[in-house]
Coordinates of C-alpha atoms in Angstrom, one line a residue:
Chain A
M1 CA 0.0 0.0 0.0
T2 CA 1.3 3.4 -0.8
I3 CA 1.2 6.4 1.4
T4 CA 0.1 9.9 0.4
L5 CA 1.0 12.7 2.6
A6 CA -1.4 15.6 3.3
P7 CA -0.4 19.0 1.9
E8 CA 0.7 21.5 4.4
I9 CA -2.1 23.7 5.8
P10 CA -1.9 27.3 4.4
R11 CA -0.4 30.0 6.6
T12 CA -1.0 33.1 4.7
F13 CA -4.4 34.8 4.4
R14 CA -4.4 34.6 0.7
S15 CA -3.8 30.9 0.5
R16 CA -6.4 30.4 3.2
V17 CA -8.9 32.2 1.0
G18 CA -7.8 30.1 -1.9
W19 CA -8.5 26.9 0.0
A20 CA -11.9 28.1 1.1
I21 CA -12.9 28.9 -2.5
R22 CA -11.6 25.6 -3.8
D23 CA -13.5 23.7 -0.9
T24 CA -16.6 25.6 -1.8
W25 CA -16.3 24.7 -5.4
V26 CA -15.8 21.0 -4.6
I27 CA -19.0 20.9 -2.4
T28 CA -20.9 22.8 -5.2
R29 CA -19.8 20.3 -7.8
R30 CA -21.0 17.6 -5.4
G31 CA -24.5 19.2 -5.5
L32 CA -24.4 19.3 -9.3
A33 CA -23.2 15.7 -9.4
H34 CA -26.3 14.8 -7.4
W35 CA -28.5 16.1 -10.2
R36 CA -26.6 14.0 -12.8
Q37 CA -27.0 10.9 -10.6
Q38 CA -30.7 11.5 -10.0
P39 CA -32.1 13.4 -13.0
G40 CA -35.6 12.1 -12.4
A41 CA -36.0 13.6 -8.9
V42 CA -34.6 16.9 -10.0
I43 CA -37.0 17.1 -13.0
V44 CA -40.0 16.3 -10.9
N45 CA -39.2 18.5 -7.9
T46 CA -37.9 21.6 -9.5
L47 CA -39.5 21.6 -12.9
V48 CA -42.6 19.5 -13.2
F49 CA -44.3 20.7 -10.0
P50 CA -44.2 24.5 -10.7
V51 CA -45.2 24.0 -14.4
M52 CA -48.2 21.9 -13.2
I53 CA -49.2 24.7 -10.8
V54 CA -49.0 27.3 -13.6
L55 CA -51.3 25.2 -15.8
M56 CA -53.7 24.4 -12.9
F57 CA -54.0 28.0 -11.7
G58 CA -53.7 29.5 -15.2
Y59 CA -56.3 27.4 -16.9
L60 CA -58.3 25.3 -14.4
L61 CA -58.9 28.0 -11.7
G62 CA -57.8 31.1 -13.6
G63 CA -61.1 31.4 -15.5
A64 CA -63.0 32.1 -12.2
M65 CA -60.4 34.7 -11.0
T66 CA -60.6 38.4 -11.4
V67 CA -57.8 40.7 -10.4
P68 CA -59.0 43.7 -8.3
G69 CA -58.0 46.8 -10.2
G70 CA -58.1 45.0 -13.5
G71 CA -55.7 43.1 -15.6
D72 CA -55.2 39.6 -16.9
Y73 CA -55.1 36.8 -14.2
R74 CA -52.3 34.9 -15.9
D75 CA -50.2 38.1 -15.9
F76 CA -50.9 38.5 -12.2
L77 CA -50.2 34.9 -11.6
M78 CA -46.8 34.4 -13.1
P79 CA -44.7 36.7 -10.8
G80 CA -46.5 35.1 -7.8
M81 CA -45.5 31.6 -9.2
F82 CA -41.9 32.7 -9.5
A83 CA -41.8 33.9 -5.9
M84 CA -43.5 30.8 -4.6
T85 CA -41.1 28.5 -6.4
M86 CA -38.2 30.4 -4.8
V87 CA -39.7 29.8 -1.4
F88 CA -40.4 26.2 -2.1
G89 CA -36.8 25.5 -2.8
I90 CA -36.4 25.5 1.0
G91 CA -37.7 21.9 1.1
A92 CA -34.8 20.6 -1.0
T93 CA -32.3 22.5 1.1
V94 CA -33.7 21.1 4.4
T95 CA -33.7 17.6 3.1
A96 CA -30.2 17.7 1.7
V97 CA -28.7 19.3 4.8
S98 CA -30.5 17.1 7.4
T99 CA -29.6 13.9 5.4
D100 CA -25.9 14.7 5.5
A101 CA -26.0 15.6 9.2
A102 CA -27.9 12.4 10.1
R103 CA -25.6 10.1 8.1
G104 CA -22.4 11.6 9.6
V105 CA -21.3 13.1 6.3
T106 CA -21.3 16.6 7.9
D107 CA -19.2 15.3 10.8
R108 CA -16.7 13.9 8.3
F109 CA -16.5 17.3 6.6
R110 CA -16.0 18.9 10.0
S111 CA -13.1 16.6 10.8
L112 CA -11.3 17.6 7.6
P113 CA -9.0 20.7 7.5
M114 CA -11.6 22.5 5.3
A115 CA -12.7 26.0 5.6
A116 CA -15.8 25.8 7.8
P117 CA -18.1 28.0 5.8
A118 CA -17.2 26.1 2.6
V119 CA -19.6 23.2 3.3
I120 CA -22.7 25.5 3.7
A121 CA -21.5 27.9 1.0
G122 CA -21.1 25.0 -1.4
R123 CA -24.6 23.8 -0.6
A124 CA -25.8 27.4 -1.1
A125 CA -24.2 27.7 -4.5
A126 CA -25.5 24.4 -5.7
D127 CA -29.0 25.2 -4.6
M128 CA -28.9 28.7 -6.2
L129 CA -27.8 27.1 -9.5
N130 CA -30.7 24.7 -9.2
S131 CA -33.2 27.5 -8.5
T132 CA -31.8 29.6 -11.4
A133 CA -32.5 26.6 -13.6
A134 CA -36.0 26.3 -12.2
L135 CA -36.7 30.0 -12.7
T136 CA -35.5 29.8 -16.3
V137 CA -37.9 26.9 -17.1
L138 CA -40.7 28.7 -15.3
T139 CA -40.0 31.9 -17.3
G140 CA -40.2 29.8 -20.5
C141 CA -43.4 28.3 -19.3
G142 CA -44.9 31.8 -18.6
L143 CA -43.9 33.0 -22.1
A144 CA -45.6 29.9 -23.5
V145 CA -48.9 30.7 -21.8
G146 CA -48.8 34.3 -23.1
W147 CA -47.2 36.1 -20.2
H148 CA -44.3 38.5 -21.0
P149 CA -42.5 41.4 -19.3
H150 CA -43.9 44.8 -20.4
R151 CA -41.3 47.2 -19.1
G152 CA -38.1 46.1 -20.9
A153 CA -35.2 43.7 -20.3
A154 CA -33.4 45.7 -17.6
R155 CA -36.5 45.7 -15.3
A156 CA -37.2 42.1 -16.1
I157 CA -33.6 41.2 -15.1
A158 CA -34.0 43.2 -11.9
A159 CA -37.2 41.3 -11.1
L160 CA -35.5 38.0 -11.6
S161 CA -32.6 39.1 -9.5
L162 CA -35.0 40.0 -6.6
L163 CA -36.6 36.6 -6.9
L164 CA -33.2 34.9 -6.6
L165 CA -32.4 37.1 -3.6
L166 CA -35.5 35.8 -1.9
R167 CA -34.3 32.2 -2.7
F168 CA -31.0 33.1 -1.2
A169 CA -32.6 34.3 2.0
F170 CA -34.7 31.1 2.4
L171 CA -31.7 29.0 1.7
W172 CA -30.2 30.0 5.1
I173 CA -33.5 29.2 6.8
G174 CA -33.4 25.9 5.1
V175 CA -29.7 25.2 6.2
Y176 CA -30.5 26.3 9.8
L177 CA -33.6 24.1 10.0
G178 CA -31.8 21.1 8.4
L179 CA -29.0 21.3 10.9
R180 CA -31.3 22.0 13.8
F181 CA -33.7 19.1 13.2
H182 CA -31.5 16.5 11.4
S183 CA -32.1 13.9 14.1
S184 CA -35.9 13.9 13.7
P185 CA -37.2 13.0 10.3
E186 CA -40.7 14.1 11.4
A187 CA -39.5 17.6 11.9
V188 CA -38.0 17.6 8.4
T189 CA -41.4 16.4 7.0
A190 CA -43.2 19.1 9.0
V191 CA -40.9 21.8 7.4
R192 CA -41.7 20.4 3.9
T193 CA -45.4 20.4 4.7
L194 CA -45.4 24.0 6.1
E195 CA -44.0 25.2 2.8
F196 CA -47.6 25.1 1.5
P197 CA -49.3 27.5 3.9
A198 CA -46.1 29.7 3.9
G199 CA -46.1 29.7 0.2
F200 CA -49.8 30.2 -0.3
L201 CA -50.4 32.7 2.5
G202 CA -49.3 35.6 0.5
S203 CA -50.1 37.2 -2.8
P204 CA -48.8 34.6 -5.3
F205 CA -52.3 33.4 -6.4
V206 CA -54.8 35.9 -5.3
A207 CA -54.8 39.6 -4.5
V208 CA -54.6 40.3 -0.8
S209 CA -57.5 42.7 -1.0
T210 CA -59.8 39.8 -1.5
M211 CA -58.9 38.2 1.8
P212 CA -60.5 38.9 5.3
A213 CA -58.6 41.8 6.9
W214 CA -56.7 39.8 9.5
L215 CA -55.5 37.2 7.0
G216 CA -54.7 39.8 4.5
A217 CA -52.5 41.6 7.0
I218 CA -50.4 38.4 7.6
A219 CA -50.3 37.8 3.8
L220 CA -49.1 41.3 3.1
W221 CA -46.2 41.0 5.5
N222 CA -45.1 37.6 4.2
P223 CA -41.7 38.3 2.5
L224 CA -42.9 36.4 -0.5
S225 CA -45.7 39.0 -1.1
S226 CA -43.2 41.8 -1.2
T227 CA -41.0 40.1 -3.7
A228 CA -44.0 39.0 -5.8
T229 CA -45.4 42.6 -5.8
A230 CA -42.0 44.1 -6.7
A231 CA -41.7 41.6 -9.5
R232 CA -45.2 42.5 -10.8
Q233 CA -44.2 46.2 -10.7
L234 CA -41.0 45.6 -12.6
F235 CA -42.5 43.3 -15.2
G236 CA -45.4 45.8 -15.6
D237 CA -48.0 43.2 -14.5
P238 CA -51.3 43.9 -12.7
M239 CA -50.6 44.3 -9.0
G240 CA -54.1 43.7 -7.5
A241 CA -55.1 47.1 -6.1
N242 CA -53.7 47.6 -2.6
S243 CA -52.7 50.8 -1.0
S244 CA -51.1 49.6 2.2
W245 CA -47.7 50.9 3.2
I246 CA -45.9 47.7 2.6
T247 CA -47.3 47.3 -0.9
S248 CA -46.3 50.8 -1.9
H249 CA -42.8 50.1 -0.6
A250 CA -42.7 46.7 -2.2
L251 CA -39.4 47.3 -4.0
T252 CA -37.6 48.4 -0.8
M253 CA -39.2 45.6 1.1
S254 CA -38.2 42.9 -1.5
V255 CA -34.6 43.9 -0.7
A256 CA -35.0 44.5 3.0
W257 CA -36.7 41.2 3.8
P258 CA -34.1 38.9 2.3
L259 CA -31.3 40.9 3.8
L260 CA -32.9 40.7 7.2
L261 CA -33.5 37.0 6.9
T262 CA -30.0 36.4 5.7
A263 CA -28.5 38.5 8.5
V264 CA -30.3 36.4 11.0
F265 CA -30.1 32.9 9.6
F266 CA -26.6 32.9 8.0
P267 CA -24.8 33.3 11.3
L268 CA -27.2 30.9 13.0
S269 CA -26.4 28.3 10.3
L270 CA -22.7 28.7 10.6
R271 CA -22.9 28.4 14.4
R272 CA -25.0 25.3 14.2
Y273 CA -22.6 23.8 11.7
Q274 CA -19.6 24.4 13.9
R275 CA -21.3 23.1 17.0
L276 CA -23.1 20.3 15.4
S277 CA -23.1 17.3 17.7
R278 CA -25.2 14.4 18.4
Chain B
M1 CA 0.9 7.8 22.6
P2 CA 4.2 7.3 20.8
Q3 CA 4.1 7.9 17.1
G4 CA 3.4 4.9 14.8
T5 CA 1.8 2.8 17.4
V6 CA -1.7 1.4 17.5
H7 CA -3.5 2.1 20.7
G8 CA -6.7 0.3 21.6
L9 CA -9.6 1.8 23.5
L10 CA -11.7 -0.8 25.1
G11 CA -15.0 -0.4 27.0
A12 CA -18.5 -1.8 27.2
N13 CA -21.3 -0.1 25.3
G14 CA -21.9 3.3 26.8
A15 CA -18.5 3.5 28.5
G16 CA -17.6 6.6 26.6
K17 CA -15.4 5.3 23.7
T18 CA -17.2 7.2 21.0
T19 CA -17.4 10.3 23.0
A20 CA -13.7 10.3 23.6
V21 CA -13.0 9.9 19.9
R22 CA -15.5 12.7 19.0
V23 CA -13.7 15.0 21.5
L24 CA -10.3 14.1 20.2
A25 CA -11.5 14.6 16.5
T26 CA -12.7 18.1 17.4
L27 CA -16.3 17.2 16.8
L28 CA -17.4 17.7 20.4
R29 CA -16.2 20.3 22.8
P30 CA -15.1 18.7 26.1
D31 CA -17.4 19.6 29.0
S32 CA -14.4 20.1 31.2
G33 CA -10.7 19.4 31.0
H34 CA -8.3 19.6 28.0
A35 CA -7.2 17.3 25.3
R36 CA -4.2 17.6 23.1
V37 CA -3.6 15.9 19.7
V38 CA -0.1 16.1 18.2
G39 CA 0.6 18.9 20.6
F40 CA -2.5 21.0 19.7
D41 CA -5.5 21.7 21.9
V42 CA -8.6 20.2 20.4
A43 CA -10.8 23.1 21.5
R44 CA -8.6 26.1 20.8
Q45 CA -6.6 24.9 17.8
A46 CA -9.1 22.7 16.1
S47 CA -8.0 23.5 12.5
E48 CA -4.4 22.5 13.4
V49 CA -5.7 19.2 14.8
R50 CA -7.9 18.6 11.8
A51 CA -5.0 19.0 9.4
R52 CA -3.3 16.1 11.1
I53 CA -6.0 13.6 11.8
G54 CA -8.2 11.1 10.0
L55 CA -11.5 9.8 11.3
A56 CA -13.7 6.9 10.4
G57 CA -16.7 6.9 12.7
Q58 CA -19.2 4.2 13.5
N59 CA -21.5 4.7 10.5
A60 CA -20.3 4.9 7.0
A61 CA -20.1 8.6 6.4
V62 CA -20.1 8.7 2.6
D63 CA -22.3 10.3 0.0
E64 CA -25.0 7.8 -0.8
I65 CA -26.0 9.3 -4.2
L66 CA -22.4 9.6 -5.5
S67 CA -20.4 6.6 -6.8
G68 CA -17.5 5.1 -4.7
R69 CA -15.1 6.8 -7.1
Q70 CA -16.8 10.1 -6.9
N71 CA -16.7 10.0 -3.1
L72 CA -13.0 9.3 -3.0
V73 CA -12.1 12.0 -5.5
M74 CA -14.3 14.5 -3.7
F75 CA -12.8 13.8 -0.3
G76 CA -9.4 13.7 -1.8
Q77 CA -9.9 17.2 -3.1
L78 CA -11.2 18.2 0.3
C79 CA -7.9 17.0 1.7
H80 CA -6.5 19.5 -0.8
L81 CA -4.8 17.0 -3.2
P82 CA -4.5 18.4 -6.7
A83 CA -7.3 17.0 -8.9
G84 CA -5.0 14.6 -10.8
A85 CA -3.6 13.2 -7.5
A86 CA -7.0 12.9 -6.0
R87 CA -8.2 10.8 -9.0
R88 CA -5.0 8.7 -8.9
R89 CA -5.4 8.0 -5.2
A90 CA -9.1 7.1 -5.7
G91 CA -8.1 4.5 -8.2
E92 CA -5.4 3.0 -5.9
L93 CA -7.7 2.9 -2.9
L94 CA -10.6 1.3 -4.9
S95 CA -8.4 -1.6 -5.9
Q96 CA -6.8 -1.9 -2.5
F97 CA -10.2 -2.1 -0.8
A98 CA -11.7 -4.4 -3.4
L99 CA -14.1 -1.9 -4.7
G100 CA -12.9 -1.7 -8.2
E101 CA -15.9 -3.4 -9.8
A102 CA -18.4 -1.2 -7.9
A103 CA -16.4 2.0 -8.4
A104 CA -19.0 3.6 -10.7
K105 CA -22.1 2.4 -8.9
P106 CA -23.9 4.8 -6.5
V107 CA -23.1 4.0 -2.9
R108 CA -26.7 3.4 -2.0
Q109 CA -26.5 0.1 -4.0
Y110 CA -23.5 -1.0 -1.9
S111 CA -23.7 -3.7 0.7
G112 CA -23.0 -2.8 4.4
G113 CA -19.4 -4.2 4.1
M114 CA -18.7 -2.4 0.9
R115 CA -19.8 1.0 2.5
R116 CA -17.6 0.2 5.5
R117 CA -14.6 -0.4 3.2
L118 CA -15.3 2.8 1.3
D119 CA -15.6 4.7 4.5
L120 CA -12.2 3.4 5.6
A121 CA -10.7 4.1 2.2
V122 CA -11.8 7.8 2.6
S123 CA -9.9 8.0 6.0
F124 CA -6.8 6.5 4.3
I125 CA -6.7 9.0 1.4
V126 CA -3.9 11.0 3.0
A127 CA -1.8 9.4 5.7
P128 CA -2.7 11.4 8.8
R129 CA -0.5 11.7 11.8
V130 CA -3.2 10.3 14.0
L131 CA -6.0 8.2 12.7
F132 CA -9.2 7.7 14.8
L133 CA -11.0 4.5 14.0
D134 CA -14.3 4.0 15.9
E135 CA -15.1 0.3 15.5
P136 CA -13.5 0.0 12.1
T137 CA -14.4 -3.6 11.5
A138 CA -17.9 -3.8 12.9
G139 CA -20.1 -5.5 10.3
L140 CA -17.2 -6.8 8.2
D141 CA -16.8 -10.5 7.3
P142 CA -13.5 -12.2 8.4
R143 CA -11.8 -11.5 5.1
G144 CA -12.7 -7.8 5.1
R145 CA -11.6 -7.6 8.7
N146 CA -8.2 -9.0 7.8
E147 CA -7.8 -6.6 5.0
V148 CA -8.6 -3.6 7.3
W149 CA -6.1 -5.0 9.9
Q150 CA -3.4 -5.2 7.3
M151 CA -4.1 -1.6 6.2
I152 CA -3.9 -0.4 9.8
R153 CA -0.5 -2.2 10.3
V154 CA 0.9 -0.6 7.1
L155 CA -0.3 2.9 8.1
A156 CA 1.2 2.5 11.6
A157 CA 4.5 1.2 10.1
A158 CA 4.6 4.4 8.0
G159 CA 4.3 6.5 11.1
T160 CA 0.6 7.1 11.6
T161 CA -0.5 6.7 15.2
V162 CA -3.9 4.9 15.3
L163 CA -6.4 5.2 18.1
L164 CA -8.8 2.3 17.7
T165 CA -12.0 1.6 19.6
T166 CA -13.4 -1.8 19.3
Q167 CA -15.9 -4.4 20.4
Y168 CA -13.6 -7.2 19.6
L169 CA -10.9 -7.8 22.1
Q170 CA -9.2 -10.1 19.6
E171 CA -8.8 -7.1 17.3
A172 CA -7.1 -5.1 20.0
D173 CA -4.9 -8.0 20.8
Q174 CA -3.9 -8.4 17.1
L175 CA -3.2 -4.7 16.5
A176 CA -2.7 -2.7 19.6
G177 CA 0.7 -2.2 21.3
A178 CA -1.1 -0.6 24.2
I179 CA -4.6 -0.7 25.5
T180 CA -6.7 1.6 27.6
V181 CA -9.8 0.1 29.3
I182 CA -12.5 2.6 30.2
A183 CA -15.7 2.2 32.1
A184 CA -18.3 4.9 32.8
G185 CA -16.1 7.5 31.2
R186 CA -13.1 6.8 33.4
V187 CA -9.8 5.0 32.6
I188 CA -9.6 1.9 34.7
A189 CA -6.5 0.2 33.3
E190 CA -3.7 0.8 30.9
G191 CA -0.9 -1.3 29.5
T192 CA 0.2 -3.7 26.8
P193 CA -2.1 -6.6 26.0
D194 CA 0.3 -9.0 27.9
E195 CA 0.3 -6.8 30.9
L196 CA -3.5 -6.7 31.0
K197 CA -3.6 -10.5 30.5
T198 CA -1.3 -10.9 33.5
L199 CA -3.7 -8.8 35.6
A200 CA -6.3 -11.3 34.8
G201 CA -4.3 -14.0 36.5
G202 CA -2.7 -17.2 35.2
D203 CA -3.9 -20.0 32.9
R204 CA -7.5 -21.2 32.9
I205 CA -9.3 -24.4 32.2
D206 CA -12.5 -24.1 30.2
V207 CA -15.0 -27.0 30.4
T208 CA -18.2 -27.4 28.3
V209 CA -20.7 -29.9 29.7
R210 CA -23.1 -31.9 27.5
E211 CA -26.3 -31.4 29.6
A212 CA -27.5 -27.9 30.6
D213 CA -28.8 -29.3 33.8
D214 CA -25.2 -30.3 34.7
V215 CA -23.9 -26.7 34.7
A216 CA -25.0 -25.7 38.2
P217 CA -24.0 -29.0 39.9
A218 CA -20.6 -28.9 38.1
A219 CA -20.0 -25.4 39.1
R220 CA -20.8 -26.2 42.8
L221 CA -18.6 -29.2 42.6
L222 CA -15.6 -27.4 41.2
R223 CA -16.0 -24.5 43.5
T224 CA -16.1 -26.6 46.7
R225 CA -13.5 -29.2 45.8
L226 CA -10.9 -26.9 44.0
G227 CA -11.5 -24.0 46.4
T228 CA -11.4 -21.6 43.5
D229 CA -13.6 -19.1 41.8
V230 CA -15.7 -20.6 38.9
R231 CA -17.1 -18.5 36.0
V232 CA -20.3 -19.9 34.5
D233 CA -21.8 -19.3 31.1
Q234 CA -25.2 -21.0 31.5
E235 CA -26.4 -20.9 27.9
G236 CA -23.1 -21.9 26.5
R237 CA -22.9 -24.7 29.1
G238 CA -19.4 -23.5 29.9
L239 CA -17.4 -23.3 33.1
S240 CA -14.0 -21.8 33.6
V241 CA -11.6 -22.2 36.5
P242 CA -8.1 -20.7 37.1
A243 CA -5.2 -23.2 37.0
T244 CA -1.9 -22.5 38.6
D245 CA -0.4 -25.9 37.7
R246 CA -1.8 -26.7 34.3
I247 CA -1.5 -30.5 34.2
A248 CA -2.3 -31.2 37.8
A249 CA -5.4 -29.0 37.7
L250 CA -6.5 -30.6 34.4
T251 CA -6.2 -34.1 35.9
Q252 CA -8.2 -33.0 38.9
V253 CA -11.0 -31.4 36.9
I254 CA -11.4 -34.5 34.7
G255 CA -11.3 -36.7 37.8
L256 CA -14.0 -34.7 39.6
L257 CA -16.4 -34.6 36.7
S258 CA -16.2 -38.3 35.9
E259 CA -16.6 -39.1 39.7
Q260 CA -20.0 -37.3 39.5
N261 CA -20.9 -38.7 36.1
I262 CA -20.9 -35.4 34.5
T263 CA -20.1 -35.7 30.7
A264 CA -17.8 -33.0 29.3
E265 CA -17.9 -32.2 25.6
D266 CA -14.8 -30.3 25.7
I267 CA -11.9 -29.4 28.1
T268 CA -9.2 -26.9 27.2
V269 CA -6.3 -25.4 29.0
R270 CA -5.5 -21.9 27.8
R271 CA -3.5 -18.8 28.5
P272 CA -5.6 -15.8 29.8
T273 CA -7.1 -13.7 27.0
L274 CA -8.0 -10.1 26.9
D275 CA -11.6 -11.2 27.6
D276 CA -10.5 -12.4 31.0
A277 CA -8.6 -9.2 31.6
F278 CA -11.7 -7.2 30.7
L279 CA -13.8 -9.3 32.9
H280 CA -11.4 -9.0 35.8
L281 CA -11.1 -5.2 35.5
T282 CA -14.8 -4.3 34.9
G283 CA -16.5 -7.3 36.6
Q284 CA -18.5 -7.4 33.3
Q285 CA -18.5 -9.7 30.3
A286 CA -16.3 -8.5 27.5
P287 CA -18.1 -6.0 25.2
G288 CA -18.0 -8.3 22.1
H289 CA -19.0 -11.4 24.1
T290 CA -22.1 -12.8 22.5
A291 CA -22.1 -16.4 23.5
G292 CA -25.5 -16.2 25.1
A293 CA -24.4 -13.4 27.5
A294 CA -26.9 -10.8 28.4
E295 CA -26.2 -7.2 27.3
V296 CA -23.4 -5.7 29.2
I297 CA -24.2 -2.6 31.2
V298 CA -21.5 -0.8 33.1
P299 CA -22.9 0.9 36.1

């Protein structure tokens, strides 16, 4: 048997950063390799499901929907669908993170001389790439059902960036919950189930003004609603008449909410990772 | 622990073996006290420690979705081998651990033994200064066990210090130059396997009787007539007595049994084993002892 010696650990700041970036990239590629190994699961989870919802709401239920303040329902629906898909990505994150932690893979990473943030940063990068692909497919699907941005490419790109920013924020909630509840599969299932009320209790499918006042208030303050409304504004889609403070500041809030969530959950996730123990 | 030696950590289930390994491998912060690995404090200089250790825990900590080869290449790169070296090393390890044929298959299709081998292969990617192996051969067949033992010997010969926890005392006896026995989180004995065996006393005579009903009378008989302590394994129909003079004691035991018409299936004289040492030290059956013994619980 041959013996391979470990490279020296880096002493300078620059080489440390180099290692951290390489480590992150290795973990990202691991996430991408998972797609290649299980193309079926990826297609169903990230592509078929949102497309199905677009068709269901756009055609099956859409005929009965009217948007307060006027406008086409499918135009109202698409930005909401985009936002909901971003939030639903949390399920995949929680599952992947908790599976690694439960199987001891996370502990093995922790016993390696890796940069500590690389494991969760790599996870984040892979999930963001996944969600970017999902958003691309969904955009194509929207164009196919007659939706299109009305206010030019620059604003459309800004809207898509806001949507990915929302995904980025929910990613850290997912990492935190995955590390926090890895030892109980029931809790992971609960998180995946709670996606639905969390995703639907907002403005993705129906205008908030059609809800009872108390429910509308919750829906309005759902970060998903701010992003959906900001995207509608940037795409030039109907916004479903609402004059509340948070709706008129949708653009600001669609940046503020994700930054706030990231500021809370990123440090919590990192801490959980470093102190993970069973 | 001197460099390049194998040190066995023995203890019953729940004695604290895994906890000790997790603390030393920087995964768990010690509640109190300090631990140093290769001169570095595990709590305050964790990254220095991590650069010098390898770890194979109790469950196979490998990616189930990736193939065996992908796992080895990925962990090789995370050990900061250049991509080409990581691939080369993966190929070497796959053939050394008899995983060549399954190299391209996803790990979730592997058998338990194959996962275990892959897990060990990962901890051998780079030769660490200290390698922690938490029950490395649990669930392996005898051939797989021998292969792993051979790998551990080669690594130790090349200068890696190995800390091994095990359920099999035979494994510690085969590999370890020194053994620590722990119970309820405390060290209760330390020494070479021979020193520990000497603690357990001299030679022993083991008797297996044919009828289960004979076990109790035979035990009573030997205890009163030989005036010694008798160990009884009811389900295995076994009795064990110490023997200072091997031949005299053997003759005596055979004589006593035939006098009472108790038929023995087997009588052996043997040197003390680590099992005896463990039993002597903890007052418990050895951790890997499965011959009908009840589960061992250290108070």
